[in-house]
Amino acid sequence: MKIQTPWIWLVVVLTICLTALFYVSQKPQVAVYSQYVKSLCDYQFADASLMRSMERVRSGNGVDSAIVLSQMMALREVALSFDAGIQKLEQAGFSAPPAASVSLFKSSVLAKVSCLQRYLSERMAWHAELGKVYRLMEMNPSDVGLPLMRKLDSARAGYAVVPDDLVLPESINKRVESLFQKNVDLYEAWNQFDNDKTLSVSDELLHFFQMENLKEISLSEKVPLAFYFLSLVLLLATFFFIFKSKQ
């Protein structure tokens, strides 16, 4: 009996489908997306750690500026490497988040790091000047009132303090006024980066990769079932092909 052409095509199509399934199963999408999920989680942890350090800088609680700077550089490096990684991801044919979101994340992080660097140097200089004022006040304790001490302590903690109608000693008048004004400027600078802007952008990117990861996990669970089913069909088709060829 002559074998009909459709049976041959069935075997060919099944073979191609199995090859395609094998190729899909070998692509490391899950591992790649998991890597980006981990990278963004590490970024959020590093950002939170840096802001805790900046809180100590703000209040002058003996923080090592070199350590804080290294934390800033680590955050900056994450943003740059993430942007470069997304470009490679697109070139490799993987799903990638919108370019606008990636660009916003990068620019937000770089802008935040730049603001933090300026704040660090200016706040530490402010605390150094405050220390000089405290020493001058210790030399003339009779000229210093309790309201002034309270306001200076509040400014040291990072609050925006206005001297108002305080009577300042002539020996430290200009220095104290300058301290209060600079503290207000630093308070406003703090509010520019102490927000959830970079966190919200990173959350969007994190959500994207988590969803892609779940899709790939779901797909990877279905691939073996489809592979077994097509293998069984191919096996039956092959047996039928052999059986017909012998007739």
PDB file of C-alpha atoms in Angstrom:
ATOM      1  CA  MET A   1       0.000   0.000   0.000  1.00  0.00           C
ATOM      2  CA  LYS A   2       1.326   3.396  -0.920  1.00  0.00           C
ATOM      3  CA  ILE A   3       1.900   5.768   1.982  1.00  0.00           C
ATOM      4  CA  GLN A   4      -0.113   8.940   1.731  1.00  0.00           C
ATOM      5  CA  THR A   5       1.818  12.227   1.824  1.00  0.00           C
ATOM      6  CA  PRO A   6      -0.117  13.734   4.796  1.00  0.00           C
ATOM      7  CA  TRP A   7       1.292  11.042   7.088  1.00  0.00           C
ATOM      8  CA  ILE A   8       4.820  11.983   6.127  1.00  0.00           C
ATOM      9  CA  TRP A   9       4.082  15.631   6.777  1.00  0.00           C
ATOM     10  CA  LEU A  10       2.586  14.736  10.146  1.00  0.00           C
ATOM     11  CA  VAL A  11       5.833  13.098  11.217  1.00  0.00           C
ATOM     12  CA  VAL A  12       7.846  16.063   9.945  1.00  0.00           C
ATOM     13  CA  VAL A  13       5.631  18.607  11.724  1.00  0.00           C
ATOM     14  CA  LEU A  14       5.748  16.657  14.980  1.00  0.00           C
ATOM     15  CA  THR A  15       9.521  16.455  14.769  1.00  0.00           C
ATOM     16  CA  ILE A  16       9.764  20.213  14.208  1.00  0.00           C
ATOM     17  CA  CYS A  17       7.409  20.879  17.129  1.00  0.00           C
ATOM     18  CA  LEU A  18       9.463  18.685  19.439  1.00  0.00           C
ATOM     19  CA  THR A  19      12.642  20.431  18.348  1.00  0.00           C
ATOM     20  CA  ALA A  20      11.041  23.823  19.003  1.00  0.00           C
ATOM     21  CA  LEU A  21       9.858  22.721  22.438  1.00  0.00           C
ATOM     22  CA  PHE A  22      13.320  21.480  23.288  1.00  0.00           C
ATOM     23  CA  TYR A  23      14.780  24.825  22.192  1.00  0.00           C
ATOM     24  CA  VAL A  24      12.271  26.764  24.301  1.00  0.00           C
ATOM     25  CA  SER A  25      12.953  24.585  27.327  1.00  0.00           C
ATOM     26  CA  GLN A  26      16.678  25.336  27.070  1.00  0.00           C
ATOM     27  CA  LYS A  27      16.307  29.137  27.080  1.00  0.00           C
ATOM     28  CA  PRO A  28      17.207  30.503  30.539  1.00  0.00           C
ATOM     29  CA  GLN A  29      14.401  33.054  30.845  1.00  0.00           C
ATOM     30  CA  VAL A  30      13.542  32.118  34.419  1.00  0.00           C
ATOM     31  CA  ALA A  31      17.151  32.416  35.563  1.00  0.00           C
ATOM     32  CA  VAL A  32      17.584  35.744  33.746  1.00  0.00           C
ATOM     33  CA  TYR A  33      14.410  37.308  35.117  1.00  0.00           C
ATOM     34  CA  SER A  34      15.182  35.997  38.605  1.00  0.00           C
ATOM     35  CA  GLN A  35      18.559  37.697  38.378  1.00  0.00           C
ATOM     36  CA  TYR A  36      16.909  41.054  37.675  1.00  0.00           C
ATOM     37  CA  VAL A  37      14.418  40.519  40.497  1.00  0.00           C
ATOM     38  CA  LYS A  38      17.340  39.916  42.852  1.00  0.00           C
ATOM     39  CA  SER A  39      19.199  42.939  41.478  1.00  0.00           C
ATOM     40  CA  LEU A  40      16.250  45.261  42.118  1.00  0.00           C
ATOM     41  CA  CYS A  41      15.677  43.818  45.594  1.00  0.00           C
ATOM     42  CA  ASP A  42      19.362  44.388  46.349  1.00  0.00           C
ATOM     43  CA  TYR A  43      18.993  47.963  45.107  1.00  0.00           C
ATOM     44  CA  GLN A  44      16.063  48.634  47.426  1.00  0.00           C
ATOM     45  CA  PHE A  45      17.987  47.176  50.365  1.00  0.00           C
ATOM     46  CA  ALA A  46      21.048  49.289  49.501  1.00  0.00           C
ATOM     47  CA  ASP A  47      18.880  52.391  49.159  1.00  0.00           C
ATOM     48  CA  ALA A  48      17.308  51.815  52.579  1.00  0.00           C
ATOM     49  CA  SER A  49      20.743  51.229  54.114  1.00  0.00           C
ATOM     50  CA  LEU A  50      22.084  54.424  52.558  1.00  0.00           C
ATOM     51  CA  MET A  51      19.163  56.481  53.846  1.00  0.00           C
ATOM     52  CA  ARG A  52      19.779  55.147  57.354  1.00  0.00           C
ATOM     53  CA  SER A  53      23.364  56.330  57.039  1.00  0.00           C
ATOM     54  CA  MET A  54      22.145  59.700  55.779  1.00  0.00           C
ATOM     55  CA  GLU A  55      19.903  60.015  58.825  1.00  0.00           C
ATOM     56  CA  ARG A  56      23.032  59.733  60.956  1.00  0.00           C
ATOM     57  CA  VAL A  57      24.740  62.315  58.747  1.00  0.00           C
ATOM     58  CA  ARG A  58      21.762  64.595  59.208  1.00  0.00           C
ATOM     59  CA  SER A  59      21.932  64.434  62.993  1.00  0.00           C
ATOM     60  CA  GLY A  60      25.736  64.318  63.147  1.00  0.00           C
ATOM     61  CA  ASN A  61      25.897  60.988  64.937  1.00  0.00           C
ATOM     62  CA  GLY A  62      29.489  60.075  64.142  1.00  0.00           C
ATOM     63  CA  VAL A  63      29.194  58.586  60.674  1.00  0.00           C
ATOM     64  CA  ASP A  64      32.176  57.772  58.461  1.00  0.00           C
ATOM     65  CA  SER A  65      31.795  59.834  55.293  1.00  0.00           C
ATOM     66  CA  ALA A  66      33.951  57.370  53.323  1.00  0.00           C
ATOM     67  CA  ILE A  67      31.497  54.564  54.055  1.00  0.00           C
ATOM     68  CA  VAL A  68      28.542  56.720  53.047  1.00  0.00           C
ATOM     69  CA  LEU A  69      30.267  57.707  49.806  1.00  0.00           C
ATOM     70  CA  SER A  70      30.945  54.054  48.995  1.00  0.00           C
ATOM     71  CA  GLN A  71      27.251  53.315  49.547  1.00  0.00           C
ATOM     72  CA  MET A  72      26.354  56.114  47.141  1.00  0.00           C
ATOM     73  CA  MET A  73      28.756  54.814  44.506  1.00  0.00           C
ATOM     74  CA  ALA A  74      27.315  51.318  44.889  1.00  0.00           C
ATOM     75  CA  LEU A  75      23.829  52.705  44.292  1.00  0.00           C
ATOM     76  CA  ARG A  76      25.034  54.622  41.249  1.00  0.00           C
ATOM     77  CA  GLU A  77      26.736  51.527  39.855  1.00  0.00           C
ATOM     78  CA  VAL A  78      23.531  49.518  40.227  1.00  0.00           C
ATOM     79  CA  ALA A  79      21.620  52.067  38.132  1.00  0.00           C
ATOM     80  CA  LEU A  80      24.252  52.142  35.384  1.00  0.00           C
ATOM     81  CA  SER A  81      24.700  48.368  35.239  1.00  0.00           C
ATOM     82  CA  PHE A  82      20.931  47.865  35.241  1.00  0.00           C
ATOM     83  CA  ASP A  83      20.526  50.171  32.253  1.00  0.00           C
ATOM     84  CA  ALA A  84      23.317  48.394  30.360  1.00  0.00           C
ATOM     85  CA  GLY A  85      21.871  45.007  31.296  1.00  0.00           C
ATOM     86  CA  ILE A  86      18.441  45.893  29.916  1.00  0.00           C
ATOM     87  CA  GLN A  87      19.995  46.809  26.571  1.00  0.00           C
ATOM     88  CA  LYS A  88      21.698  43.410  26.408  1.00  0.00           C
ATOM     89  CA  LEU A  89      18.435  41.772  27.443  1.00  0.00           C
ATOM     90  CA  GLU A  90      16.620  43.326  24.495  1.00  0.00           C
ATOM     91  CA  GLN A  91      19.401  42.340  22.106  1.00  0.00           C
ATOM     92  CA  ALA A  92      19.153  38.737  23.324  1.00  0.00           C
ATOM     93  CA  GLY A  93      15.442  38.670  22.495  1.00  0.00           C
ATOM     94  CA  PHE A  94      14.089  38.619  26.040  1.00  0.00           C
ATOM     95  CA  SER A  95      11.101  40.640  27.210  1.00  0.00           C
ATOM     96  CA  ALA A  96      12.218  43.948  28.689  1.00  0.00           C
ATOM     97  CA  PRO A  97      10.415  46.710  30.598  1.00  0.00           C
ATOM     98  CA  PRO A  98       9.508  49.943  28.781  1.00  0.00           C
ATOM     99  CA  ALA A  99      12.533  52.031  27.875  1.00  0.00           C
ATOM    100  CA  ALA A 100      10.916  55.065  29.532  1.00  0.00           C
ATOM    101  CA  SER A 101      10.736  53.252  32.889  1.00  0.00           C
ATOM    102  CA  VAL A 102      14.351  52.128  32.667  1.00  0.00           C
ATOM    103  CA  SER A 103      15.495  55.625  31.707  1.00  0.00           C
ATOM    104  CA  LEU A 104      13.460  57.162  34.545  1.00  0.00           C
ATOM    105  CA  PHE A 105      14.967  54.721  37.034  1.00  0.00           C
ATOM    106  CA  LYS A 106      18.496  55.502  35.900  1.00  0.00           C
ATOM    107  CA  SER A 107      18.027  59.284  35.879  1.00  0.00           C
ATOM    108  CA  SER A 108      16.222  59.257  39.247  1.00  0.00           C
ATOM    109  CA  VAL A 109      18.956  57.256  40.940  1.00  0.00           C
ATOM    110  CA  LEU A 110      21.768  59.353  39.455  1.00  0.00           C
ATOM    111  CA  ALA A 111      19.997  62.583  40.448  1.00  0.00           C
ATOM    112  CA  LYS A 112      19.427  61.267  43.961  1.00  0.00           C
ATOM    113  CA  VAL A 113      23.064  60.238  44.367  1.00  0.00           C
ATOM    114  CA  SER A 114      24.188  63.664  43.154  1.00  0.00           C
ATOM    115  CA  CYS A 115      21.935  65.394  45.704  1.00  0.00           C
ATOM    116  CA  LEU A 116      23.121  63.063  48.455  1.00  0.00           C
ATOM    117  CA  GLN A 117      26.762  63.838  47.708  1.00  0.00           C
ATOM    118  CA  ARG A 118      26.164  67.573  47.972  1.00  0.00           C
ATOM    119  CA  TYR A 119      24.111  67.146  51.125  1.00  0.00           C
ATOM    120  CA  LEU A 120      26.792  64.982  52.734  1.00  0.00           C
ATOM    121  CA  SER A 121      29.576  67.514  52.278  1.00  0.00           C
ATOM    122  CA  GLU A 122      27.439  70.516  53.226  1.00  0.00           C
ATOM    123  CA  ARG A 123      25.856  68.865  56.260  1.00  0.00           C
ATOM    124  CA  MET A 124      29.189  67.718  57.636  1.00  0.00           C
ATOM    125  CA  ALA A 125      30.560  71.238  57.172  1.00  0.00           C
ATOM    126  CA  TRP A 126      27.457  72.539  58.977  1.00  0.00           C
ATOM    127  CA  HIS A 127      28.054  70.238  61.936  1.00  0.00           C
ATOM    128  CA  ALA A 128      31.698  71.315  62.053  1.00  0.00           C
ATOM    129  CA  GLU A 129      30.585  74.948  62.251  1.00  0.00           C
ATOM    130  CA  LEU A 130      28.002  74.050  64.891  1.00  0.00           C
ATOM    131  CA  GLY A 131      30.769  72.485  66.969  1.00  0.00           C
ATOM    132  CA  LYS A 132      32.712  75.745  66.823  1.00  0.00           C
ATOM    133  CA  VAL A 133      29.634  77.683  67.938  1.00  0.00           C
ATOM    134  CA  TYR A 134      29.092  75.280  70.840  1.00  0.00           C
ATOM    135  CA  ARG A 135      32.690  75.824  71.962  1.00  0.00           C
ATOM    136  CA  LEU A 136      32.242  79.598  71.817  1.00  0.00           C
ATOM    137  CA  MET A 137      29.067  79.266  73.848  1.00  0.00           C
ATOM    138  CA  GLU A 138      30.908  77.209  76.458  1.00  0.00           C
ATOM    139  CA  MET A 139      33.419  80.024  76.784  1.00  0.00           C
ATOM    140  CA  ASN A 140      30.608  82.509  77.514  1.00  0.00           C
ATOM    141  CA  PRO A 141      27.849  80.455  79.164  1.00  0.00           C
ATOM    142  CA  SER A 142      26.244  83.492  80.782  1.00  0.00           C
ATOM    143  CA  ASP A 143      25.384  84.944  77.348  1.00  0.00           C
ATOM    144  CA  VAL A 144      23.544  81.837  76.196  1.00  0.00           C
ATOM    145  CA  GLY A 145      19.856  81.349  76.911  1.00  0.00           C
ATOM    146  CA  LEU A 146      17.960  78.066  77.078  1.00  0.00           C
ATOM    147  CA  PRO A 147      15.697  78.914  74.073  1.00  0.00           C
ATOM    148  CA  LEU A 148      18.777  79.319  71.872  1.00  0.00           C
ATOM    149  CA  MET A 149      20.169  75.963  72.989  1.00  0.00           C
ATOM    150  CA  ARG A 150      16.860  74.265  72.256  1.00  0.00           C
ATOM    151  CA  LYS A 151      16.669  75.754  68.774  1.00  0.00           C
ATOM    152  CA  LEU A 152      20.243  74.767  68.001  1.00  0.00           C
ATOM    153  CA  ASP A 153      19.547  71.226  69.179  1.00  0.00           C
ATOM    154  CA  SER A 154      16.451  71.102  66.958  1.00  0.00           C
ATOM    155  CA  ALA A 155      18.474  72.365  64.005  1.00  0.00           C
ATOM    156  CA  ARG A 156      21.123  69.744  64.759  1.00  0.00           C
ATOM    157  CA  ALA A 157      18.426  67.070  64.526  1.00  0.00           C
ATOM    158  CA  GLY A 158      17.556  68.335  61.052  1.00  0.00           C
ATOM    159  CA  TYR A 159      14.429  70.373  61.702  1.00  0.00           C
ATOM    160  CA  ALA A 160      13.893  73.696  59.946  1.00  0.00           C
ATOM    161  CA  VAL A 161      14.326  76.226  62.738  1.00  0.00           C
ATOM    162  CA  VAL A 162      13.900  79.991  62.506  1.00  0.00           C
ATOM    163  CA  PRO A 163      15.488  82.085  65.288  1.00  0.00           C
ATOM    164  CA  ASP A 164      12.555  84.554  65.267  1.00  0.00           C
ATOM    165  CA  ASP A 165      12.915  86.961  68.171  1.00  0.00           C
ATOM    166  CA  LEU A 166      15.834  85.259  69.883  1.00  0.00           C
ATOM    167  CA  VAL A 167      18.360  87.629  71.400  1.00  0.00           C
ATOM    168  CA  LEU A 168      21.706  86.323  70.216  1.00  0.00           C
ATOM    169  CA  PRO A 169      25.024  87.089  71.887  1.00  0.00           C
ATOM    170  CA  GLU A 170      27.092  89.500  69.808  1.00  0.00           C
ATOM    171  CA  SER A 171      30.085  87.161  69.863  1.00  0.00           C
ATOM    172  CA  ILE A 172      28.214  84.470  67.910  1.00  0.00           C
ATOM    173  CA  ASN A 173      25.364  86.467  66.377  1.00  0.00           C
ATOM    174  CA  LYS A 174      26.361  86.187  62.712  1.00  0.00           C
ATOM    175  CA  ARG A 175      27.542  82.599  63.040  1.00  0.00           C
ATOM    176  CA  VAL A 176      24.283  81.437  64.607  1.00  0.00           C
ATOM    177  CA  GLU A 177      22.152  83.252  62.039  1.00  0.00           C
ATOM    178  CA  SER A 178      24.221  81.688  59.270  1.00  0.00           C
ATOM    179  CA  LEU A 179      23.791  78.260  60.854  1.00  0.00           C
ATOM    180  CA  PHE A 180      20.027  78.611  61.049  1.00  0.00           C
ATOM    181  CA  GLN A 181      19.763  79.802  57.443  1.00  0.00           C
ATOM    182  CA  LYS A 182      22.011  77.037  56.137  1.00  0.00           C
ATOM    183  CA  ASN A 183      20.032  74.491  58.114  1.00  0.00           C
ATOM    184  CA  VAL A 184      16.811  75.629  56.435  1.00  0.00           C
ATOM    185  CA  ASP A 185      18.489  75.224  53.040  1.00  0.00           C
ATOM    186  CA  LEU A 186      19.665  71.740  53.992  1.00  0.00           C
ATOM    187  CA  TYR A 187      16.194  70.865  55.256  1.00  0.00           C
ATOM    188  CA  GLU A 188      14.758  71.735  51.846  1.00  0.00           C
ATOM    189  CA  ALA A 189      17.531  69.777  50.124  1.00  0.00           C
ATOM    190  CA  TRP A 190      16.741  66.767  52.304  1.00  0.00           C
ATOM    191  CA  ASN A 191      13.107  66.803  51.217  1.00  0.00           C
ATOM    192  CA  GLN A 192      14.194  66.674  47.574  1.00  0.00           C
ATOM    193  CA  PHE A 193      15.672  63.189  47.892  1.00  0.00           C
ATOM    194  CA  ASP A 194      13.946  61.810  50.991  1.00  0.00           C
ATOM    195  CA  ASN A 195      10.960  60.541  49.036  1.00  0.00           C
ATOM    196  CA  ASP A 196       9.681  57.392  47.344  1.00  0.00           C
ATOM    197  CA  LYS A 197      10.384  58.440  43.753  1.00  0.00           C
ATOM    198  CA  THR A 198      13.214  56.003  43.044  1.00  0.00           C
ATOM    199  CA  LEU A 199      11.516  53.360  45.172  1.00  0.00           C
ATOM    200  CA  SER A 200       8.262  53.579  43.217  1.00  0.00           C
ATOM    201  CA  VAL A 201      10.115  53.352  39.889  1.00  0.00           C
ATOM    202  CA  SER A 202      12.108  50.350  41.087  1.00  0.00           C
ATOM    203  CA  ASP A 203       8.863  48.759  42.310  1.00  0.00           C
ATOM    204  CA  GLU A 204       7.389  49.064  38.810  1.00  0.00           C
ATOM    205  CA  LEU A 205      10.440  47.398  37.287  1.00  0.00           C
ATOM    206  CA  LEU A 206      10.444  44.747  39.987  1.00  0.00           C
ATOM    207  CA  HIS A 207       6.778  43.996  39.318  1.00  0.00           C
ATOM    208  CA  PHE A 208       7.502  43.634  35.596  1.00  0.00           C
ATOM    209  CA  PHE A 209      10.258  41.073  36.130  1.00  0.00           C
ATOM    210  CA  GLN A 210       8.265  39.200  38.758  1.00  0.00           C
ATOM    211  CA  MET A 211       5.350  38.846  36.340  1.00  0.00           C
ATOM    212  CA  GLU A 212       7.653  37.745  33.510  1.00  0.00           C
ATOM    213  CA  ASN A 213       9.237  35.267  35.877  1.00  0.00           C
ATOM    214  CA  LEU A 214       5.841  33.825  36.794  1.00  0.00           C
ATOM    215  CA  LYS A 215       4.901  33.550  33.113  1.00  0.00           C
ATOM    216  CA  GLU A 216       8.090  31.664  32.325  1.00  0.00           C
ATOM    217  CA  ILE A 217       7.651  29.358  35.313  1.00  0.00           C
ATOM    218  CA  SER A 218       4.093  28.616  34.196  1.00  0.00           C
ATOM    219  CA  LEU A 219       5.286  27.999  30.640  1.00  0.00           C
ATOM    220  CA  SER A 220       8.165  25.806  31.760  1.00  0.00           C
ATOM    221  CA  GLU A 221       5.698  23.639  33.679  1.00  0.00           C
ATOM    222  CA  LYS A 222       3.592  23.147  30.537  1.00  0.00           C
ATOM    223  CA  VAL A 223       6.496  22.397  28.194  1.00  0.00           C
ATOM    224  CA  PRO A 224       7.196  18.872  29.551  1.00  0.00           C
ATOM    225  CA  LEU A 225       3.515  17.934  29.220  1.00  0.00           C
ATOM    226  CA  ALA A 226       3.416  19.146  25.630  1.00  0.00           C
ATOM    227  CA  PHE A 227       6.728  17.415  24.962  1.00  0.00           C
ATOM    228  CA  TYR A 228       5.450  14.069  26.284  1.00  0.00           C
ATOM    229  CA  PHE A 229       2.188  14.389  24.364  1.00  0.00           C
ATOM    230  CA  LEU A 230       3.885  15.189  21.058  1.00  0.00           C
ATOM    231  CA  SER A 231       6.445  12.438  21.636  1.00  0.00           C
ATOM    232  CA  LEU A 232       3.630   9.947  22.108  1.00  0.00           C
ATOM    233  CA  VAL A 233       1.868  11.159  18.972  1.00  0.00           C
ATOM    234  CA  LEU A 234       5.137  11.002  17.031  1.00  0.00           C
ATOM    235  CA  LEU A 235       5.783   7.493  18.274  1.00  0.00           C
ATOM    236  CA  LEU A 236       2.310   6.340  17.239  1.00  0.00           C
ATOM    237  CA  ALA A 237       2.646   8.077  13.878  1.00  0.00           C
ATOM    238  CA  THR A 238       6.020   6.403  13.325  1.00  0.00           C
ATOM    239  CA  PHE A 239       4.606   2.967  14.139  1.00  0.00           C
ATOM    240  CA  PHE A 240       1.700   3.623  11.798  1.00  0.00           C
ATOM    241  CA  PHE A 241       4.146   4.809   9.122  1.00  0.00           C
ATOM    242  CA  ILE A 242       6.203   1.603   9.486  1.00  0.00           C
ATOM    243  CA  PHE A 243       3.100  -0.569   9.528  1.00  0.00           C
ATOM    244  CA  LYS A 244       1.733   0.997   6.353  1.00  0.00           C
ATOM    245  CA  SER A 245       5.089   0.783   4.597  1.00  0.00           C
ATOM    246  CA  LYS A 246       5.146  -2.993   5.058  1.00  0.00           C
ATOM    247  CA  GLN A 247       1.757  -3.505   3.473  1.00  0.00           C
TER     248      GLN A 247
END
